[in-house]
mmCIF file of C-alpha atoms in Angstrom:
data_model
loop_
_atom_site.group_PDB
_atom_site.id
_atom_site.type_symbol
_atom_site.label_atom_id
_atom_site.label_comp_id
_atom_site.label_asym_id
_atom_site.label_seq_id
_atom_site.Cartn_x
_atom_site.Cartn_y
_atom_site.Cartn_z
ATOM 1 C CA UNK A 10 14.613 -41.004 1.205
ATOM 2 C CA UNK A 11 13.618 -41.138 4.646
ATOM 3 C CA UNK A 12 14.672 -38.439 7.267
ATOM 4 C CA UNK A 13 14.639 -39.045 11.016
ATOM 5 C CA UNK A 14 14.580 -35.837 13.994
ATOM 6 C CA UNK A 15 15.078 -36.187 17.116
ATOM 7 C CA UNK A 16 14.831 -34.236 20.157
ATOM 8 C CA UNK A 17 15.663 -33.136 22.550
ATOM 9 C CA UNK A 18 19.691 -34.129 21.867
ATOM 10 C CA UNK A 19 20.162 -33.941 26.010
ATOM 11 C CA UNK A 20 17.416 -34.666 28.859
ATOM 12 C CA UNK A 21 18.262 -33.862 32.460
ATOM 13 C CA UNK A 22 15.467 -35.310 34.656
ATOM 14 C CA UNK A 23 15.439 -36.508 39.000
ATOM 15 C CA UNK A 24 15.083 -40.222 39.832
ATOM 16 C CA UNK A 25 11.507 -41.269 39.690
ATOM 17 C CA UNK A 26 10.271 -38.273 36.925
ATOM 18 C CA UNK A 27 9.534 -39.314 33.756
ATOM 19 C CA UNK A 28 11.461 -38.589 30.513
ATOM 20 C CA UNK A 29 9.971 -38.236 27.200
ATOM 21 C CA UNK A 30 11.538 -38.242 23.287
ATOM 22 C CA UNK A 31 9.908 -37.329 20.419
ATOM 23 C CA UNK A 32 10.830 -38.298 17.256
ATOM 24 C CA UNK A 33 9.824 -37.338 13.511
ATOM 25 C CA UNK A 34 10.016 -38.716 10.252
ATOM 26 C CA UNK A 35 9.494 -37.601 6.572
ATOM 27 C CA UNK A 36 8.719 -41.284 4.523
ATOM 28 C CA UNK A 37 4.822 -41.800 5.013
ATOM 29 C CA UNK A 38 5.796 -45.798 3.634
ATOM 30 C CA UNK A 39 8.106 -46.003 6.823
ATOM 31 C CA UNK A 40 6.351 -48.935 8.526
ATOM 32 C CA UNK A 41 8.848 -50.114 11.323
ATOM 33 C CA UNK A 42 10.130 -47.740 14.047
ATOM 34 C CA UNK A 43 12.496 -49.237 16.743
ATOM 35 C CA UNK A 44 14.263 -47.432 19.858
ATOM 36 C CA UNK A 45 17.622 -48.365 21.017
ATOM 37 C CA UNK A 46 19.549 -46.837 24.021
ATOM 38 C CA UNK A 47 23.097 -47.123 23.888
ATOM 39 C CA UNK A 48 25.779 -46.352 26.718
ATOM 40 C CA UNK A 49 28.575 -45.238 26.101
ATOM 41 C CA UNK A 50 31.407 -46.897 24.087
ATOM 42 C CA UNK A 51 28.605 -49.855 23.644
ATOM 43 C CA UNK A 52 26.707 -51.301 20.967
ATOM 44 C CA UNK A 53 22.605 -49.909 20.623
ATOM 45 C CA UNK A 54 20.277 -52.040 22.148
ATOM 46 C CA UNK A 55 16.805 -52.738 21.389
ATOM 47 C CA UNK A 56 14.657 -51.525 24.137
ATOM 48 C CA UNK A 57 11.551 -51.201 22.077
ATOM 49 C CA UNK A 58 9.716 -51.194 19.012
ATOM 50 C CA UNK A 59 6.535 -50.736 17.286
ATOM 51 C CA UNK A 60 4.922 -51.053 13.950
ATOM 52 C CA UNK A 61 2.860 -49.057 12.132
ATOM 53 C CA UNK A 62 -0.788 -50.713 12.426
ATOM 54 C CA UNK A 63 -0.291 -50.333 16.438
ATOM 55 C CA UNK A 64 -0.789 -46.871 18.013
ATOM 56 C CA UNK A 65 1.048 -47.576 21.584
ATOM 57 C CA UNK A 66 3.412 -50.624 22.932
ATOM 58 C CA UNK A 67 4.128 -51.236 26.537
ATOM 59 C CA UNK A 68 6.681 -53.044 28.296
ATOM 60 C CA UNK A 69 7.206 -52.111 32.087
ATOM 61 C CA UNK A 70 8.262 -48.748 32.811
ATOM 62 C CA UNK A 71 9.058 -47.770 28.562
ATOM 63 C CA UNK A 72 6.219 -47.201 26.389
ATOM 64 C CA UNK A 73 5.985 -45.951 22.664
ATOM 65 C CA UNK A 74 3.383 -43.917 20.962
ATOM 66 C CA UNK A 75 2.903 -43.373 16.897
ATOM 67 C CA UNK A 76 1.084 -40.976 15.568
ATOM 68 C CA UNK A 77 0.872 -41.851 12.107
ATOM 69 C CA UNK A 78 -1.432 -38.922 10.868
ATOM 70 C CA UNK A 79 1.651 -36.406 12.005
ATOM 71 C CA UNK A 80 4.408 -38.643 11.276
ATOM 72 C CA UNK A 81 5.954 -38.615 14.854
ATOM 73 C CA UNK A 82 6.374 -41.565 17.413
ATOM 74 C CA UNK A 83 7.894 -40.753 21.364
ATOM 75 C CA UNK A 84 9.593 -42.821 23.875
ATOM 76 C CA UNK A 85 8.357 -42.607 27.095
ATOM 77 C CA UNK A 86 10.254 -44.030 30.367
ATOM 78 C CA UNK A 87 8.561 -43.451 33.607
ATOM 79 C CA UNK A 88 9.949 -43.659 37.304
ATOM 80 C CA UNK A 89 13.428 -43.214 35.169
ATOM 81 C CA UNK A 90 16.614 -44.842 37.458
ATOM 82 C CA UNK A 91 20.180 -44.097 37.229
ATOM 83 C CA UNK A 92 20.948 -46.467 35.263
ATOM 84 C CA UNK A 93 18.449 -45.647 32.459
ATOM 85 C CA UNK A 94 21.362 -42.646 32.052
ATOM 86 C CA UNK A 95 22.213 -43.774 28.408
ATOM 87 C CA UNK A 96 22.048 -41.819 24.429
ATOM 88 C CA UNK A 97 18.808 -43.275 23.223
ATOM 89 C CA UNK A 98 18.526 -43.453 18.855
ATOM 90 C CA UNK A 99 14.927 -43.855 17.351
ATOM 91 C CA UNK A 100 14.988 -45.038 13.761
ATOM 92 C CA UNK A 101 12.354 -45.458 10.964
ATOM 93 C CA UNK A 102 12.307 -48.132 8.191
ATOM 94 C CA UNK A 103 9.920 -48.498 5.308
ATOM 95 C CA UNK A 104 8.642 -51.325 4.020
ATOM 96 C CA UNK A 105 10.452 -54.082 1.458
ATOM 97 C CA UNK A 106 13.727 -54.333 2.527
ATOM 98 C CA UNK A 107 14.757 -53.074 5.747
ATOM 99 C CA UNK A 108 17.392 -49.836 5.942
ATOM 100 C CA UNK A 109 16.803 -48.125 9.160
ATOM 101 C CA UNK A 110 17.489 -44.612 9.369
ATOM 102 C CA UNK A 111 18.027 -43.130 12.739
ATOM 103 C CA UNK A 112 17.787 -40.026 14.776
ATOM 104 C CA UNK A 113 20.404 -38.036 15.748
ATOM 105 C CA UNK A 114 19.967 -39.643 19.450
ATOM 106 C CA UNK A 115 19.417 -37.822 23.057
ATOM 107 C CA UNK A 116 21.391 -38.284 25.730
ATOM 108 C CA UNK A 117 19.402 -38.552 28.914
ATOM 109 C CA UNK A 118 21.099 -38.092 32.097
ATOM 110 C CA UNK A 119 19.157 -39.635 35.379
ATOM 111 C CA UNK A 120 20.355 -37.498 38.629
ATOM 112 C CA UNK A 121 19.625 -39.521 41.725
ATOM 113 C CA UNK B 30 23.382 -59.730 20.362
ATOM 114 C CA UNK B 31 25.886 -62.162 21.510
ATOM 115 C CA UNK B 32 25.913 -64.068 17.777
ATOM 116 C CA UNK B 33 28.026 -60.872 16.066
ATOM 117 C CA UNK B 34 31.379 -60.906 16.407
ATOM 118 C CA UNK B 35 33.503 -57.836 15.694
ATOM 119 C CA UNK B 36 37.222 -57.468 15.500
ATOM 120 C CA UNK B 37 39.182 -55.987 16.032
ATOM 121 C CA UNK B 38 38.276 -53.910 18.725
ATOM 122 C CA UNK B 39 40.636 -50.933 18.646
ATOM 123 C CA UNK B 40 42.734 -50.150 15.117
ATOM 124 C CA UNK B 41 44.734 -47.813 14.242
ATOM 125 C CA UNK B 42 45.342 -46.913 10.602
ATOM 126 C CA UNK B 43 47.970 -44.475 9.091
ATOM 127 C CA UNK B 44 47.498 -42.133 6.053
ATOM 128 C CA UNK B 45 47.110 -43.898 2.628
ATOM 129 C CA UNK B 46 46.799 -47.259 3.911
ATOM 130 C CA UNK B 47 43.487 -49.524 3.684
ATOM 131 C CA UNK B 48 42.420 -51.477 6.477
ATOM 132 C CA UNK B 49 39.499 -54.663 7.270
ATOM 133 C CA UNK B 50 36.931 -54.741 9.943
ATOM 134 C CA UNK B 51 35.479 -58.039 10.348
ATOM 135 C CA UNK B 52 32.032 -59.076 10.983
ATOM 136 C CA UNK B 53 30.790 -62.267 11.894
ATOM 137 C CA UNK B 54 28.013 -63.671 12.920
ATOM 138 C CA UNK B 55 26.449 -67.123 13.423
ATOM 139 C CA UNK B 56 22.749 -66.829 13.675
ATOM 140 C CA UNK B 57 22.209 -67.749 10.517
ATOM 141 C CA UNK B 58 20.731 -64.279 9.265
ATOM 142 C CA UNK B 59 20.778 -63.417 5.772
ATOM 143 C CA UNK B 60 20.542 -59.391 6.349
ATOM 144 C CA UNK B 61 24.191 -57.985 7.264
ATOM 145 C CA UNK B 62 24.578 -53.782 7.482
ATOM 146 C CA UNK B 63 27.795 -51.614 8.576
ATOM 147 C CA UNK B 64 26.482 -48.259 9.936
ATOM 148 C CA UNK B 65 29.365 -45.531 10.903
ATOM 149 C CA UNK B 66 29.108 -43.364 14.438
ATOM 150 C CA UNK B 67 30.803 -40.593 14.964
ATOM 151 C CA UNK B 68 31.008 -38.927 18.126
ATOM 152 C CA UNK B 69 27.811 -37.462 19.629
ATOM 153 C CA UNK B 70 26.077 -38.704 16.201
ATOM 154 C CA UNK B 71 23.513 -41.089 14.960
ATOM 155 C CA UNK B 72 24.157 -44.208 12.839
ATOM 156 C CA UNK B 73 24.856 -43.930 9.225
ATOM 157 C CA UNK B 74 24.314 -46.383 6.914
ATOM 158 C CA UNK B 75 27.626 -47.587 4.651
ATOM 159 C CA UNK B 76 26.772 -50.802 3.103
ATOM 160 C CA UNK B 77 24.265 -53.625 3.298
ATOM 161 C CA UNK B 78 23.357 -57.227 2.099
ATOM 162 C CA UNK B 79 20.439 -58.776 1.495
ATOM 163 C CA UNK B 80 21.969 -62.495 0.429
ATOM 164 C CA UNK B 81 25.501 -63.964 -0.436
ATOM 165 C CA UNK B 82 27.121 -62.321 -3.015
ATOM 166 C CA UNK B 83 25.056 -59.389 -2.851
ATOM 167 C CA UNK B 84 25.353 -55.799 -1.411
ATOM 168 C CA UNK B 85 24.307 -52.247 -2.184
ATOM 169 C CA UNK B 86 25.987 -49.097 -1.254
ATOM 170 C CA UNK B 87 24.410 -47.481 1.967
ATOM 171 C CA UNK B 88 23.955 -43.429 2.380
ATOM 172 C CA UNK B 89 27.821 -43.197 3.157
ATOM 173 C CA UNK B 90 30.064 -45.830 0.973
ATOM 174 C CA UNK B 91 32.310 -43.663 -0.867
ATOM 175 C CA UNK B 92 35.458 -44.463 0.599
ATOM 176 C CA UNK B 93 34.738 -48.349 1.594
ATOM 177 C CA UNK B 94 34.196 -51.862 0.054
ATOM 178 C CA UNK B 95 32.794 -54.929 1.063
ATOM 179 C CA UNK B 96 32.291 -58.531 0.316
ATOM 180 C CA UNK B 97 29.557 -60.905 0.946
ATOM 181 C CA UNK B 98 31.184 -64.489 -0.197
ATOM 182 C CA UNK B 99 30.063 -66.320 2.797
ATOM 183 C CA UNK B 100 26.496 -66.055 4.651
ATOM 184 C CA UNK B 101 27.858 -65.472 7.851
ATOM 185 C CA UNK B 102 31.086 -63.059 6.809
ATOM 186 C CA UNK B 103 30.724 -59.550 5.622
ATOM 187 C CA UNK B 104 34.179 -57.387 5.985
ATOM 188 C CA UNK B 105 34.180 -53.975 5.326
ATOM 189 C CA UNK B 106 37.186 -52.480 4.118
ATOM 190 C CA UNK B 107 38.376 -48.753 4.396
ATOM 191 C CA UNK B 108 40.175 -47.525 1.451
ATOM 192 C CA UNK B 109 42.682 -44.554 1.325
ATOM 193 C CA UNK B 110 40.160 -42.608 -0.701
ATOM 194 C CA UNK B 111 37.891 -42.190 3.050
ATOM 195 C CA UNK B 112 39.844 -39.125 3.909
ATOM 196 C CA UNK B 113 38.176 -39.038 7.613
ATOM 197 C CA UNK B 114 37.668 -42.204 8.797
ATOM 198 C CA UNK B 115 38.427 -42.167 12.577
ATOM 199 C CA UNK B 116 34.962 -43.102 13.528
ATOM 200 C CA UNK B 117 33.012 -46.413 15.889
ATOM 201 C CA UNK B 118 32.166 -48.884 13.346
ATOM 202 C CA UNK B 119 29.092 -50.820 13.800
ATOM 203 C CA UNK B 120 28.054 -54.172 12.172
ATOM 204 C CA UNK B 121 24.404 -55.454 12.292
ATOM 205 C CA UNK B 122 22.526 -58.245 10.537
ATOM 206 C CA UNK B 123 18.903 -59.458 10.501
ATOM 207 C CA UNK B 124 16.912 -62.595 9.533
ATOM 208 C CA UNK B 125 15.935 -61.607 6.716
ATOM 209 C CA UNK B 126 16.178 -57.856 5.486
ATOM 210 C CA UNK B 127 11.987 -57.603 5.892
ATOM 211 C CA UNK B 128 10.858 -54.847 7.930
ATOM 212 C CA UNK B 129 9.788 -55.319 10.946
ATOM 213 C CA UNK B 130 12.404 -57.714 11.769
ATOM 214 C CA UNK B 131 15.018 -57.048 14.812
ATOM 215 C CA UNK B 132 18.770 -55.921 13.965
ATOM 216 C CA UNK B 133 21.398 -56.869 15.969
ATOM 217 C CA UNK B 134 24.233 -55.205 16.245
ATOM 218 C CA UNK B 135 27.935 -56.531 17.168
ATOM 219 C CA UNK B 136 30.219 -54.750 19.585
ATOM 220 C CA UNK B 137 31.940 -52.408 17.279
ATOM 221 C CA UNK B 138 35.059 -51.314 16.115
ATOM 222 C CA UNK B 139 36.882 -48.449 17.214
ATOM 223 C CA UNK B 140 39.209 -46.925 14.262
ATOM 224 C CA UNK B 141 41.459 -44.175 14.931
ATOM 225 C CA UNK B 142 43.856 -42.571 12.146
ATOM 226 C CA UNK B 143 47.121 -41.647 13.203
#
């Protein structure tokens, strides 16, 4: 079955750098590969998400990349803020019906 | 988000007895999940349902049942036989299963064995 790393497990950046996750996964099928950022004691959010025949998504300051080839796909939040401060989970799903499998999350920490 | 409702909240469960989370949801969606956090971790799949009257054990059931008589009900129930359950319990559903298709998750459900 499908297998999803993550890393780094903690990011420490300044206000206004940018932070950066990478994530890998092991199912070449997987088709479907959303990010949610969760704080804590609260329910993940979808922030983003991209599918497999795209390469890079944009919304605002978050942006994801795939890499099919290599099996990886990153998060990428520039000018971070405070309150981006938050565990962040990628997961992968393959195609039929939909299971996602998620990283192990990273917990990004925005200093002001 | 705001269509999943959870409860209860907080529960507390003593050795040997079983106890039921609820999940329910009114947007219609015919994909429900439960997915189990423990501290620091990711989600784990426990069970999931494609339609009424239908569900499949996730990566993590032993320990836990479910039933899927109504489309917009899917309780999950922890049995005795989950010897470590104490754990933020997570219930999701979709439109339809298909990938590509957003989850939503509900609020959660803390339990805590005592």
């Amino acid at each position: 079955g499908e297998n999803v790393e993550q890393h780094p497990s903690t990011l420490s950046v300044q206000e206004g750098d940018s932070a950066v996750i990478k994530c890998t996964y092991s199912d070449s099928a997987s088709n479907y590969f959303p990010w949610y950022k969760q704080e804590l004691g609260k329910r993940p959010q979808l922030i983003i998400d991209i599918r497999s025949n795209v390469g890079e998504k944009k919304d605002q300051r978050i942006a994801v990349t795939l890499n099919k080839t290599a099996k990886h796909f990153s998060l990428h939040i520039t000018e971070t803020q405070p309150e981006d401060s938050a565990v962040y989970f990628c997961a992968a799903t393959g195609t039929g019906f939909q299971k996602l499998v998620f990283g192990t999350g990273t917990r990004l920490l925005v200093s002001p | 988000d705001g269509g999943i409702t959870q409860s209860p909240k907080y529960l507390f469960r003593k050795e040997g007895q079983n106890v039921t989370l609820s999940c329910e949801q009114n947007l219609n969606h015919d994909a429900m999940y439960w997915y189990r956090q423990d501290p620091g971790q990711g989600l784990r799949l426990i069970y999931y349902s494609q339609i009424v009257n239908d569900f499949q054990k996730g990566d993590i059931a032993e320990g836990y049942s479910v039933s899927r008589e109504k489309k917009e009900s899917f309780p999950l129930t922890v049995t005795s036989a989950q010897k470590n359950p104490t754990a933020f319990y997570l219930c999701a559903s979709t439109w339809d299963g298909e990938s590509g298709n957003t989850i939503y998750f509900g609020e959660g459900s803390w339990l805590t064995v005592v």
